[in-house]
Coordinates of C-alpha atoms in Angstrom, one line a residue:
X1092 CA -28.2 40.1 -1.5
X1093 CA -25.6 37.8 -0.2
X1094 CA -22.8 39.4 1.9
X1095 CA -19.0 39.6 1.1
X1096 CA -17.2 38.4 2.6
X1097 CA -18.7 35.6 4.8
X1098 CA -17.0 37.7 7.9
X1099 CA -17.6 41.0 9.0
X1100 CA -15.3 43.9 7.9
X1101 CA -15.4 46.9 10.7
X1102 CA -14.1 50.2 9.2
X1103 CA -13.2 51.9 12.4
X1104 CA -12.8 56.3 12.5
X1105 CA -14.0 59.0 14.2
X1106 CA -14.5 61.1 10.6
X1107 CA -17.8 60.0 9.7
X1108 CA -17.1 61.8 6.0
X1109 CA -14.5 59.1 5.3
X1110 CA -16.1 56.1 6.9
X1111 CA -19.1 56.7 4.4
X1112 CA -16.3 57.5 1.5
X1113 CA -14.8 53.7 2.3
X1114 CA -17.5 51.9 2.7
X1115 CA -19.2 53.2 -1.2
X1116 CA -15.7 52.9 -2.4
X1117 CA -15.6 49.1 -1.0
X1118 CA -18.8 48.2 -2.0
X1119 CA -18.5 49.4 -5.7
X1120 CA -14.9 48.7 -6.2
X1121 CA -14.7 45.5 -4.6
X1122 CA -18.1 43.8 -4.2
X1123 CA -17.1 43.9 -0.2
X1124 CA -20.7 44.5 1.4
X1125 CA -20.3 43.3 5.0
X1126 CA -19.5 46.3 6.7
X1127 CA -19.9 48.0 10.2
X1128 CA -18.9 51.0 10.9
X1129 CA -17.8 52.7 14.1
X1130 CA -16.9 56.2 15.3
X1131 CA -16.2 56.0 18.8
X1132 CA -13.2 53.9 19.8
X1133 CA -14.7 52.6 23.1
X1134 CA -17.4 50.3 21.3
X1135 CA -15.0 48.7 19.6
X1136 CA -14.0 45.9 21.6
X1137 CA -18.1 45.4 22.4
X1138 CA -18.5 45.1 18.7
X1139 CA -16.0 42.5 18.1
X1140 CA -17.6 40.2 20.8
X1141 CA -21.0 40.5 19.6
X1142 CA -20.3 40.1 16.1
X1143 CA -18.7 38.1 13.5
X1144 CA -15.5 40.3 12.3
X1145 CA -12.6 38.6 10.8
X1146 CA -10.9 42.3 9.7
X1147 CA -10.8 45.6 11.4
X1148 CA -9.7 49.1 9.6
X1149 CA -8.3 51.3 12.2
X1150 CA -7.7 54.9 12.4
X1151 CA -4.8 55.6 14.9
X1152 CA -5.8 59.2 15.8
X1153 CA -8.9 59.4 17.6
X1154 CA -10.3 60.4 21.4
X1155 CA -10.4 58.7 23.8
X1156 CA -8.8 55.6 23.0
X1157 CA -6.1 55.9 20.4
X1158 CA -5.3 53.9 17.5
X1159 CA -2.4 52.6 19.0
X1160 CA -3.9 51.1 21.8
X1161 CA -6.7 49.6 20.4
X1162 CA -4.4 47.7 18.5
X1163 CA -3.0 46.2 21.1
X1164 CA -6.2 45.0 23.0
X1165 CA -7.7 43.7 20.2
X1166 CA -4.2 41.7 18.9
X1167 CA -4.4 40.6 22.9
X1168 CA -7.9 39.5 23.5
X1169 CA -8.9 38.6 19.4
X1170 CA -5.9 37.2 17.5
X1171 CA -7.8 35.7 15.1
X1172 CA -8.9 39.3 14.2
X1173 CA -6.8 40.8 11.2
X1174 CA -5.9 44.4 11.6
X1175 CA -5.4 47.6 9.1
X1176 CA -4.1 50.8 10.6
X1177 CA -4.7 53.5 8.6
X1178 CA -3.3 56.7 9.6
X1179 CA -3.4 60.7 8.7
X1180 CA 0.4 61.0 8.9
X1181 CA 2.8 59.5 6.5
X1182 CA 5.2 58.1 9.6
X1183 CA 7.6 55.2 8.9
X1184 CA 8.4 54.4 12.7
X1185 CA 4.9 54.2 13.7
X1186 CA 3.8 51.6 10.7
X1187 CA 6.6 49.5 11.7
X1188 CA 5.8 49.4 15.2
X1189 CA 2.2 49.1 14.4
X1190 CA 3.5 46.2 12.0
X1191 CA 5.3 44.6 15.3
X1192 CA 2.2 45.1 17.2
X1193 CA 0.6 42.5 14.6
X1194 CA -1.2 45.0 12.2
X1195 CA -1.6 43.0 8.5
X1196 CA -1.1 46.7 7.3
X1197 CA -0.5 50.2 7.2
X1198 CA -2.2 52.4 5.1
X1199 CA -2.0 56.6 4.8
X1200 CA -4.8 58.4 3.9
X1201 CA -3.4 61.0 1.7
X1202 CA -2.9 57.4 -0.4
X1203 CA -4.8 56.9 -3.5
X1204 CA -7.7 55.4 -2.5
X1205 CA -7.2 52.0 -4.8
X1206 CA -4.2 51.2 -3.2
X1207 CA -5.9 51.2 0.3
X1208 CA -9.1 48.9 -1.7
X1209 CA -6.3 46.7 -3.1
X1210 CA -5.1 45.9 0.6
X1211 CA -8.1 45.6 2.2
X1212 CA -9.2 42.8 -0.6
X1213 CA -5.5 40.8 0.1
X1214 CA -6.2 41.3 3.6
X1215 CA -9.8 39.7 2.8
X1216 CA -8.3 36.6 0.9
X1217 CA -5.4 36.2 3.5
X1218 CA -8.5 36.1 6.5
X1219 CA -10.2 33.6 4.1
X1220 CA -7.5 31.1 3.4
X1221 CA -6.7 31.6 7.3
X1222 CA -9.8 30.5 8.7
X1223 CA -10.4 28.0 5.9
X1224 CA -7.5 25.9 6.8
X1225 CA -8.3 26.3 10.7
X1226 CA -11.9 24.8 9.6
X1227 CA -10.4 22.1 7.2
X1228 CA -7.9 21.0 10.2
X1229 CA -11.1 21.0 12.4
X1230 CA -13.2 18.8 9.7
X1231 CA -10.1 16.2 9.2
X1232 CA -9.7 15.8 12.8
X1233 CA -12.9 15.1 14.2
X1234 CA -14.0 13.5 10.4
X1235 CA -17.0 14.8 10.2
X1236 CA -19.7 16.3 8.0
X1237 CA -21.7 18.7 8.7
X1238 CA -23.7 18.9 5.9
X1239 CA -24.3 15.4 4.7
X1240 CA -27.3 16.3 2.5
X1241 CA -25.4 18.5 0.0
X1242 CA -23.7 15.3 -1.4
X1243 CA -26.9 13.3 -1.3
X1244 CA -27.0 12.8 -5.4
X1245 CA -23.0 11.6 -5.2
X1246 CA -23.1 7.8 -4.2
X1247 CA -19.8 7.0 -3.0
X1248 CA -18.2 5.4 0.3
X1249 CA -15.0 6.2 -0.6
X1250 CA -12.6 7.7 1.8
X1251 CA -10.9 10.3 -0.7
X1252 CA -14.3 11.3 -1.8
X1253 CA -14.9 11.9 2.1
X1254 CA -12.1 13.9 2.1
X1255 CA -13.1 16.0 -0.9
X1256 CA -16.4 16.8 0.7
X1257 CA -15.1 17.9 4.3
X1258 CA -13.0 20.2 1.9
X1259 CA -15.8 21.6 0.3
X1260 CA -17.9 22.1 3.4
X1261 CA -14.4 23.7 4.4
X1262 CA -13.9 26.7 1.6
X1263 CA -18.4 26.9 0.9
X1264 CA -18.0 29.9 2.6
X1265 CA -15.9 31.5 0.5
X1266 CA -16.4 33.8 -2.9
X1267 CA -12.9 33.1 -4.5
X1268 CA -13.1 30.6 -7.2
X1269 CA -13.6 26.8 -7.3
X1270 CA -11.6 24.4 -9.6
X1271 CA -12.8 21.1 -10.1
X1272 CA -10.2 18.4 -11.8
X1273 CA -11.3 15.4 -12.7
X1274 CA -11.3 12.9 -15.5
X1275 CA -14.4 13.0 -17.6
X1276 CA -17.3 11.1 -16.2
X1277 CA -16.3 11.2 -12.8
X1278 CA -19.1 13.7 -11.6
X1279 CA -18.0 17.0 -11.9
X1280 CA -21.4 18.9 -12.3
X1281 CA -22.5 17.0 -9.4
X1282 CA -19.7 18.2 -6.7
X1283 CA -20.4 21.7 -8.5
X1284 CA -23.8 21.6 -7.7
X1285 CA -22.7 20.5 -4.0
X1286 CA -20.3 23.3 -3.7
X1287 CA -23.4 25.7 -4.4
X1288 CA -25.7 23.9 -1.7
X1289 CA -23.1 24.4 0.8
X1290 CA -22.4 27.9 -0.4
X1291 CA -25.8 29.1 0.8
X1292 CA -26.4 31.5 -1.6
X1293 CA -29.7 32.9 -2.7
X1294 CA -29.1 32.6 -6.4
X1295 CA -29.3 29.9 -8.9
X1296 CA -26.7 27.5 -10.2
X1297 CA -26.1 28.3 -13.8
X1298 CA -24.2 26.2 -15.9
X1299 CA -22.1 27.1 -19.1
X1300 CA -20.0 24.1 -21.0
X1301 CA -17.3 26.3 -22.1
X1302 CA -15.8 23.8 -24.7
X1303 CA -16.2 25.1 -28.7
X1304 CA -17.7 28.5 -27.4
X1305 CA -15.3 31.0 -29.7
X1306 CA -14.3 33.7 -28.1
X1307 CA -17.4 36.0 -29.4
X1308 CA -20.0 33.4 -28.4
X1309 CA -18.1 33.1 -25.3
X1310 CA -18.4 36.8 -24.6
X1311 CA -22.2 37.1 -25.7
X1312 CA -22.6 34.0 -23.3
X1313 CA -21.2 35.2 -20.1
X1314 CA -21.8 38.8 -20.5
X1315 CA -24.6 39.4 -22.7
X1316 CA -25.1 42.4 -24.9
X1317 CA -27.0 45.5 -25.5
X1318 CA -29.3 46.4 -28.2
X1319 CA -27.5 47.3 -31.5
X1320 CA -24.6 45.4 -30.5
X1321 CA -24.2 42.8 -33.6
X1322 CA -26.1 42.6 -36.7
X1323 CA -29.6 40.4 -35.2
X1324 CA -29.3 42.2 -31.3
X1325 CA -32.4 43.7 -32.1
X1326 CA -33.2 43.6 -27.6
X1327 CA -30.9 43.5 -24.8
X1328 CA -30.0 40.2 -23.1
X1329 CA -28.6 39.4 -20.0
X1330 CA -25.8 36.9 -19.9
X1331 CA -25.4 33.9 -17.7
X1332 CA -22.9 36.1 -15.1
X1333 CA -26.2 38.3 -14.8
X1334 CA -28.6 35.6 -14.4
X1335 CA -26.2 33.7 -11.5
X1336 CA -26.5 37.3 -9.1
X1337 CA -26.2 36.0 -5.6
X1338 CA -25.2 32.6 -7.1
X1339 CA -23.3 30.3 -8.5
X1340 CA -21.8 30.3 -12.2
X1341 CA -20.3 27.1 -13.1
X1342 CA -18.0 27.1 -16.4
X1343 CA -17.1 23.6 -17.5
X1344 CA -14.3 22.2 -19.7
X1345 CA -12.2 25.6 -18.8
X1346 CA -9.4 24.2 -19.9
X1347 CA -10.9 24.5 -24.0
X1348 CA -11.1 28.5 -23.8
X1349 CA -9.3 29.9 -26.4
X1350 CA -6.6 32.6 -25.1
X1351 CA -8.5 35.9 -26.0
X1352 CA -11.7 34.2 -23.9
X1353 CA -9.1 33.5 -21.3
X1354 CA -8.3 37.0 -21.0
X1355 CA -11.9 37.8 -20.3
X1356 CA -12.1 35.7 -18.0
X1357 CA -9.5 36.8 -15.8
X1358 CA -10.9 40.1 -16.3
X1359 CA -13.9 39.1 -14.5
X1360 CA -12.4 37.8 -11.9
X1361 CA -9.5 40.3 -11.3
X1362 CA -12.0 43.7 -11.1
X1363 CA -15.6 41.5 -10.4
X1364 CA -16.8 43.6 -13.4
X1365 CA -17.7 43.0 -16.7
X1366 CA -19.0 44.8 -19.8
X1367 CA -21.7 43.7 -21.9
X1368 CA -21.0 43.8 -26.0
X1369 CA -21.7 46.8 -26.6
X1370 CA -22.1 48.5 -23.9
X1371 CA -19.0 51.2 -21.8
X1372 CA -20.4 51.3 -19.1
X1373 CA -19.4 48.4 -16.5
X1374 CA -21.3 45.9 -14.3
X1375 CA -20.5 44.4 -10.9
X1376 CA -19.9 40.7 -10.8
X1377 CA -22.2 38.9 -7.7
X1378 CA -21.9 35.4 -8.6
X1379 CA -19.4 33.2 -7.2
X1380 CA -17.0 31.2 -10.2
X1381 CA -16.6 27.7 -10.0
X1382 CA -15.1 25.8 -13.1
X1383 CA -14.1 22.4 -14.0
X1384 CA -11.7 20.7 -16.6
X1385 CA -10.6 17.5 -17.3
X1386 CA -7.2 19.0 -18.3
X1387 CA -3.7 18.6 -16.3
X1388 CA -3.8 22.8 -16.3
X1389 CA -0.7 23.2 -14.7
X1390 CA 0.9 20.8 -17.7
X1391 CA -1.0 23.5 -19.9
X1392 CA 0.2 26.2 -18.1
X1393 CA 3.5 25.4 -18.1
X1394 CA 3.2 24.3 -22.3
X1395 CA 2.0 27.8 -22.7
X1396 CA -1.6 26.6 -23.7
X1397 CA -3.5 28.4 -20.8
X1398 CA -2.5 31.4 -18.7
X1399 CA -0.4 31.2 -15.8
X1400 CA -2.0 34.0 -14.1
X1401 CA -5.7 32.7 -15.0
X1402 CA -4.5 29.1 -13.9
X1403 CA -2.9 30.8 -10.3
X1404 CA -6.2 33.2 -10.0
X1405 CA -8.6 29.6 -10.5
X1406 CA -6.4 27.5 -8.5
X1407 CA -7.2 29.5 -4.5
X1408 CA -9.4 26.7 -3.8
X1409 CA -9.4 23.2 -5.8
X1410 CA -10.4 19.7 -5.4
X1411 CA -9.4 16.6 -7.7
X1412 CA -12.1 13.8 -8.1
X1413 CA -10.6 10.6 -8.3
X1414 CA -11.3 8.1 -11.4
X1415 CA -13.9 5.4 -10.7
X1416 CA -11.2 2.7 -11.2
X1417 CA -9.2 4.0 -7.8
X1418 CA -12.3 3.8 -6.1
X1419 CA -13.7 0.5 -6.8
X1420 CA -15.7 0.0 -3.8
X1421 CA -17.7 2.3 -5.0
X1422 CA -18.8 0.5 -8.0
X1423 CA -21.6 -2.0 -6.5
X1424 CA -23.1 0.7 -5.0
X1425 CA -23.3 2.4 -7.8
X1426 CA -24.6 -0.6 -9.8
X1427 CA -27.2 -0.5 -7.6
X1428 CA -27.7 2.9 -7.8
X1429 CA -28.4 3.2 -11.4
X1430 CA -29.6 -0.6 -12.2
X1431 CA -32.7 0.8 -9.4
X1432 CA -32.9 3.9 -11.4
X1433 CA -33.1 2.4 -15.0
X1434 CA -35.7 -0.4 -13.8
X1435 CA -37.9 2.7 -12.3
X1436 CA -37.8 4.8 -15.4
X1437 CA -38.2 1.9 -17.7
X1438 CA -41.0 0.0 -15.4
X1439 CA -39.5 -2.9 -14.6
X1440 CA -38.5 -4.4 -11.3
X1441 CA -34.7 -4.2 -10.2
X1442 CA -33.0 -7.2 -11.1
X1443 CA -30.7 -9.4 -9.1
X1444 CA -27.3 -10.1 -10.6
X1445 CA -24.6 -12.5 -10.5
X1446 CA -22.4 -12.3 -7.7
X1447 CA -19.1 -12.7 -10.4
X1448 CA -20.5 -8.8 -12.2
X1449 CA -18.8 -6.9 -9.6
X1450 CA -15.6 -8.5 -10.3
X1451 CA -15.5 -8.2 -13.5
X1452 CA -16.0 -4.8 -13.2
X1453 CA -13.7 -4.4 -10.8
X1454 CA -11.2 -5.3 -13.3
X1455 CA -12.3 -3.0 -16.0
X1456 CA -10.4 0.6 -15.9
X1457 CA -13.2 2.6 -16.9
X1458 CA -12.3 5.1 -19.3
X1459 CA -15.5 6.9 -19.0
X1460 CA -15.7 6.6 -15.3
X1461 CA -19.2 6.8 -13.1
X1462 CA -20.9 8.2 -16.7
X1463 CA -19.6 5.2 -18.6
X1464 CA -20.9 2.6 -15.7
X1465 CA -24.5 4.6 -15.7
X1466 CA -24.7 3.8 -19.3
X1467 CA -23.9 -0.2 -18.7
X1468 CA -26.0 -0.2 -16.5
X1469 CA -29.2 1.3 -18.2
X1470 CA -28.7 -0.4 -21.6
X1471 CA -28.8 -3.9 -19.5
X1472 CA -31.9 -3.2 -18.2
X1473 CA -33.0 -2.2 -21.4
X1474 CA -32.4 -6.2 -22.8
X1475 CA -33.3 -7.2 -19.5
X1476 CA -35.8 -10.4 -19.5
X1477 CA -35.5 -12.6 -16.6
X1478 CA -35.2 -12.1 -12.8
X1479 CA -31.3 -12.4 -13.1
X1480 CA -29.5 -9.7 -15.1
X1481 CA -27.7 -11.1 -18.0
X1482 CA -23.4 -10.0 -18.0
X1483 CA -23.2 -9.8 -21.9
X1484 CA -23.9 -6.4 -21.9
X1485 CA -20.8 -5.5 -19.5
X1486 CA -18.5 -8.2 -20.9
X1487 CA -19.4 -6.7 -24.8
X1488 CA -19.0 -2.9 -23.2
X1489 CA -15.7 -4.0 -21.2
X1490 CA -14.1 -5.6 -24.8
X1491 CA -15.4 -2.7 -26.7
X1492 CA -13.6 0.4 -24.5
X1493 CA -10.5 -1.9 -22.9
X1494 CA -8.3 -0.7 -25.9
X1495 CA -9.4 2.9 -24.9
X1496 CA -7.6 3.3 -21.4
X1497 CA -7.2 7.0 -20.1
X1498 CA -4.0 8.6 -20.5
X1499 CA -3.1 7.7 -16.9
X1500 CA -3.7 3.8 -17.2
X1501 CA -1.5 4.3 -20.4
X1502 CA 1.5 6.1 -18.6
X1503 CA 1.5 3.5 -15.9
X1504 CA 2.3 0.7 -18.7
X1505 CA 5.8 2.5 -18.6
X1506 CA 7.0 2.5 -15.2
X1507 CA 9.6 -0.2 -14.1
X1508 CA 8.5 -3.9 -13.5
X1509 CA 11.3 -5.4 -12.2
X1510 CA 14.0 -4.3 -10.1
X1511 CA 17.1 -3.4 -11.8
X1512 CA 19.5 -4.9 -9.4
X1513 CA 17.6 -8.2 -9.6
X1514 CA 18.1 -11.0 -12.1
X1515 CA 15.0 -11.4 -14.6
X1516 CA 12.3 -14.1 -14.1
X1517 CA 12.4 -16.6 -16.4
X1518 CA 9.5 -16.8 -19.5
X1519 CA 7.9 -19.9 -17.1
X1520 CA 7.9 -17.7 -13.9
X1521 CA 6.4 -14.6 -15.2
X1522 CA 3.5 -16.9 -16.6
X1523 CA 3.0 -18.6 -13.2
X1524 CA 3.0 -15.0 -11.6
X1525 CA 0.8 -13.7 -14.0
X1526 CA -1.7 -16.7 -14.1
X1527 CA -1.7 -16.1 -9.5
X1528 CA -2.4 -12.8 -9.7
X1529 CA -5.4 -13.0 -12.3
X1530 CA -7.0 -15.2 -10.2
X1531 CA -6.5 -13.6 -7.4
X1532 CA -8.3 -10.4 -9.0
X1533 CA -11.1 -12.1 -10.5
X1534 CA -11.4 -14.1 -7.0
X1535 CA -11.4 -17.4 -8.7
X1536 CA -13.5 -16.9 -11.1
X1537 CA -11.6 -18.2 -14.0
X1538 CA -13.7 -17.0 -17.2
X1539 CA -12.8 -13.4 -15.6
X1540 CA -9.0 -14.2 -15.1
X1541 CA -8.9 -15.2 -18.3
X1542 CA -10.5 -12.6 -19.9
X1543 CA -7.9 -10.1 -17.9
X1544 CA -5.3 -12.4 -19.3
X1545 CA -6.5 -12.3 -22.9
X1546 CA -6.6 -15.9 -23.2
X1547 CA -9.7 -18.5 -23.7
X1548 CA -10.7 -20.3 -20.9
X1549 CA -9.6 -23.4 -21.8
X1550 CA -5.9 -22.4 -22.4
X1551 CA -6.3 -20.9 -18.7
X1552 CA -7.9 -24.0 -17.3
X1553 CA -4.5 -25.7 -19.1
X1554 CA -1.9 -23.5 -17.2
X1555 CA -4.2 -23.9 -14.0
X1556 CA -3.6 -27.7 -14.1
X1557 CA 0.0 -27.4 -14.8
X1558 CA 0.6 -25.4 -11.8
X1559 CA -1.4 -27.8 -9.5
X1560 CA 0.3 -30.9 -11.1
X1561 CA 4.3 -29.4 -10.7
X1562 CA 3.2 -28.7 -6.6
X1563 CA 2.5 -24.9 -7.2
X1564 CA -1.2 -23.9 -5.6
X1565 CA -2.4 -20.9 -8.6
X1566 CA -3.2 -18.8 -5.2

């Protein structure tokens, strides 16, 4: 069974009825498993050098070494500790000075015992985010990874891809939700199936694609059901939160769910329980959530087409994967990548290419990103014939999907060209501009600049000649 969370709690009183009380109440009301337990006061600091605790409960009447002053040491010698100072006596001075002392808490016990749960778990996440963002600034700094092999499958040398993988490595640890954003294409299932390598679990990866799932499918899906449930449940069946225990449940295309499967979901990740159709008796969540959309969800929450507290409960940890066209140095190794893979699956030897096909794809937007490339890639070796791969496939792919640019590509049509304190260009000068700057993007290739240009080659060639013979170099 995996422990939660990644850091030790240590439930600290010398009433060994109410230590045992705690720790079944954690462990069934919040999933929180990693707990040591301590009666006498003086072990205390001996326990939190020999093991890994990130939070400490602590009773402040007890022999030998009160409350009070245990506080103080272990504020003194481990700040990164958190602290929770639950007490027998409803006093207001002593929680506030306990709150100076730098207590995250203070709790009574005469409380109702889901209020003291509910602190200790926004105690957790605080601890969490805390020692995440010490370990992110840790990663950035030194720029390193630590774990390399997790991202073996995701071919990139891109610097913001670096960055997303230092943050993963970062929050892996952790058991609040993952959101992915990303346009489609870009690799989401892949940096989800990273996030559960680094996560160390002991469970599978499961993987649900959330979009058209109505909300009873969606319920059946995730939580299963019990016999007699529906007309046809003739057996029990788990569902997929079931079959990730101790794993990873990845939910892609989030941002289709319909608002009653939303409500579910935030369910599930508000109490870690679920019920199965059918069934009144709840189960404990022990899969960790990560989910993915290629959705701007803060737009939707905002619109009112996805919850805002389902969007704010998602969003504790989140990475965005950038398009393929903002990382184009990516895209010869990936040529090579999948032109190596497709000549392998189909028998053939990997082809050479000419040296003007990165260019041209350089200067294509890619509306289906890394997924759209793969597929260029595989259907020229699929014509492939000689030892040098033939461009027609890309250049018939590239005027087939140019009309289809992403939202994004579309948007950035809009912003402002010129400055509106300057005089316009003439017709002549924006032509001149525009014929230097395709050629300097398709490096002087001129069938490629004039493609970009959406004018033959000959008409190009024209305007080329023009410029050389009036004393203006096209570069």
């Amino acid at each position: 069974m995996n422990l939660y969370p990644a850091f030790g709690l240590l439930l600290v009183d010398d009433e060994p009825s109410f230590l045992r009380s705690l720790s079944i109440a954690l462990e069934r009301s919040g999933g929180i498993n990693h707990l040591h337990r301590c009666q006498d006061s003086r072990q205390v600091m001996d326990i939190l050098s020999r093991e890994n605790i990130g939070l400490v409960t602590l009773d402040l009447t007890m022999p030998h070494l009160s409350g009070e002053a245990l506080l103080r040491r272990i504020v003194e010698e481990h700040p990164d500790v958190g602290v929770i100072v639950i007490s027998g006596l409803n006093q207001v001075e002593t929680a506030v000075e306990c709150i100076k002392y730098g207590a995250f808490d203070y709790f009574v016990k005469t409380d109702e015992q889901s209020r003291l749960i509910e602190g200790i778990k926004r105690a957790i996440r605080l601890q969490e985010l805390r020692q995440e963002n010490l370990e992110l600034r840790r990663r950035f700094l030194n720029d390193t990874l630590e774990h390399p092999e997790a991202f073996a499958d995701l071919i990139t040398d891109d610097k913001a891809m670096r960055s997303v993988f230092q943050y993963l490595e970062s929050v892996a640890p952790s058991g609040q939700p993952l959101l992915i954003g990303g346009e489609s294409g870009v690799g989401k299932e892949l940096i989800a199936r990273a996030a559960h390598a680094l996560s160390g679990r002991r469970g599978p990866l499961v993987c649900v694609n959330a979009a058209g799932l109505d909300d009873n499918v969606f319920a059946d899906t995730l939580f299963g059901h019990q016999r007699g449930a529906f007309t046809g449940a003739d057996r029990p069946r788990a569902g997929m939160v079931e079959q990730a225990a101790d794993g990873t449940l990845f939910l892609d295309e989030i941002g289709d769910l319909s608002p009653a499967s939303q409500v579910k979901l935030l369910r599930l990740l508000q109490e870690g329980e679920y019920y199965p159709l059918g069934s009144d008796r709840p189960k404990r969540a022990r899969a960790r959530i990560v989910v993915a959309t290629h959705h701007d969800l803060d737009a939707r929450q905002r619109d009112g087409g996805f919850r805002k507290d389902l969007y704010y409960r998602l969003r504790t940890h989140q990475v965005w994967i950038p398009p393929l066209r903002q990382r184009k140095g990516d895209i010869p190794l990936l040529m090579d990548h999948f032109l190596a893979e497709a000549a392998d699956e189909l028998g053939k030897t990997p082809p050479t290419y000419p040296p003007e096909l990165p260019v041209l794809l350089a200067n294509y937007a890619f509306p289906g990103n890394v997924r759209e490339l793969r597929a260029m890639a595989y259907d020229a070796m699929s014509v492939h014939r000689s030892r040098t791969l033939s461009m027609e496939v890309f250049k018939r792919a590239i005027a087939s999907g140019r009309p289809h640019l992403p939202a994004t590509a579309e948007a950035s049509t809009e912003r402002a060209v010129f400055a509106p304190d300057e005089p316009l260009p003439t017709l002549h000068e924006v032509a001149d501009l525009l014929v230097r700057e395709a050629m300097r993007r398709a490096e002087d290739n001129q069938s490629i600049a004039s493609r970009l240009l959406g004018i033959s080659q000959p008409a190009l060639s024209k305007r080329l000649k023009k410029l050389r013979d009036s004393g203006h170099e096209p570069l």
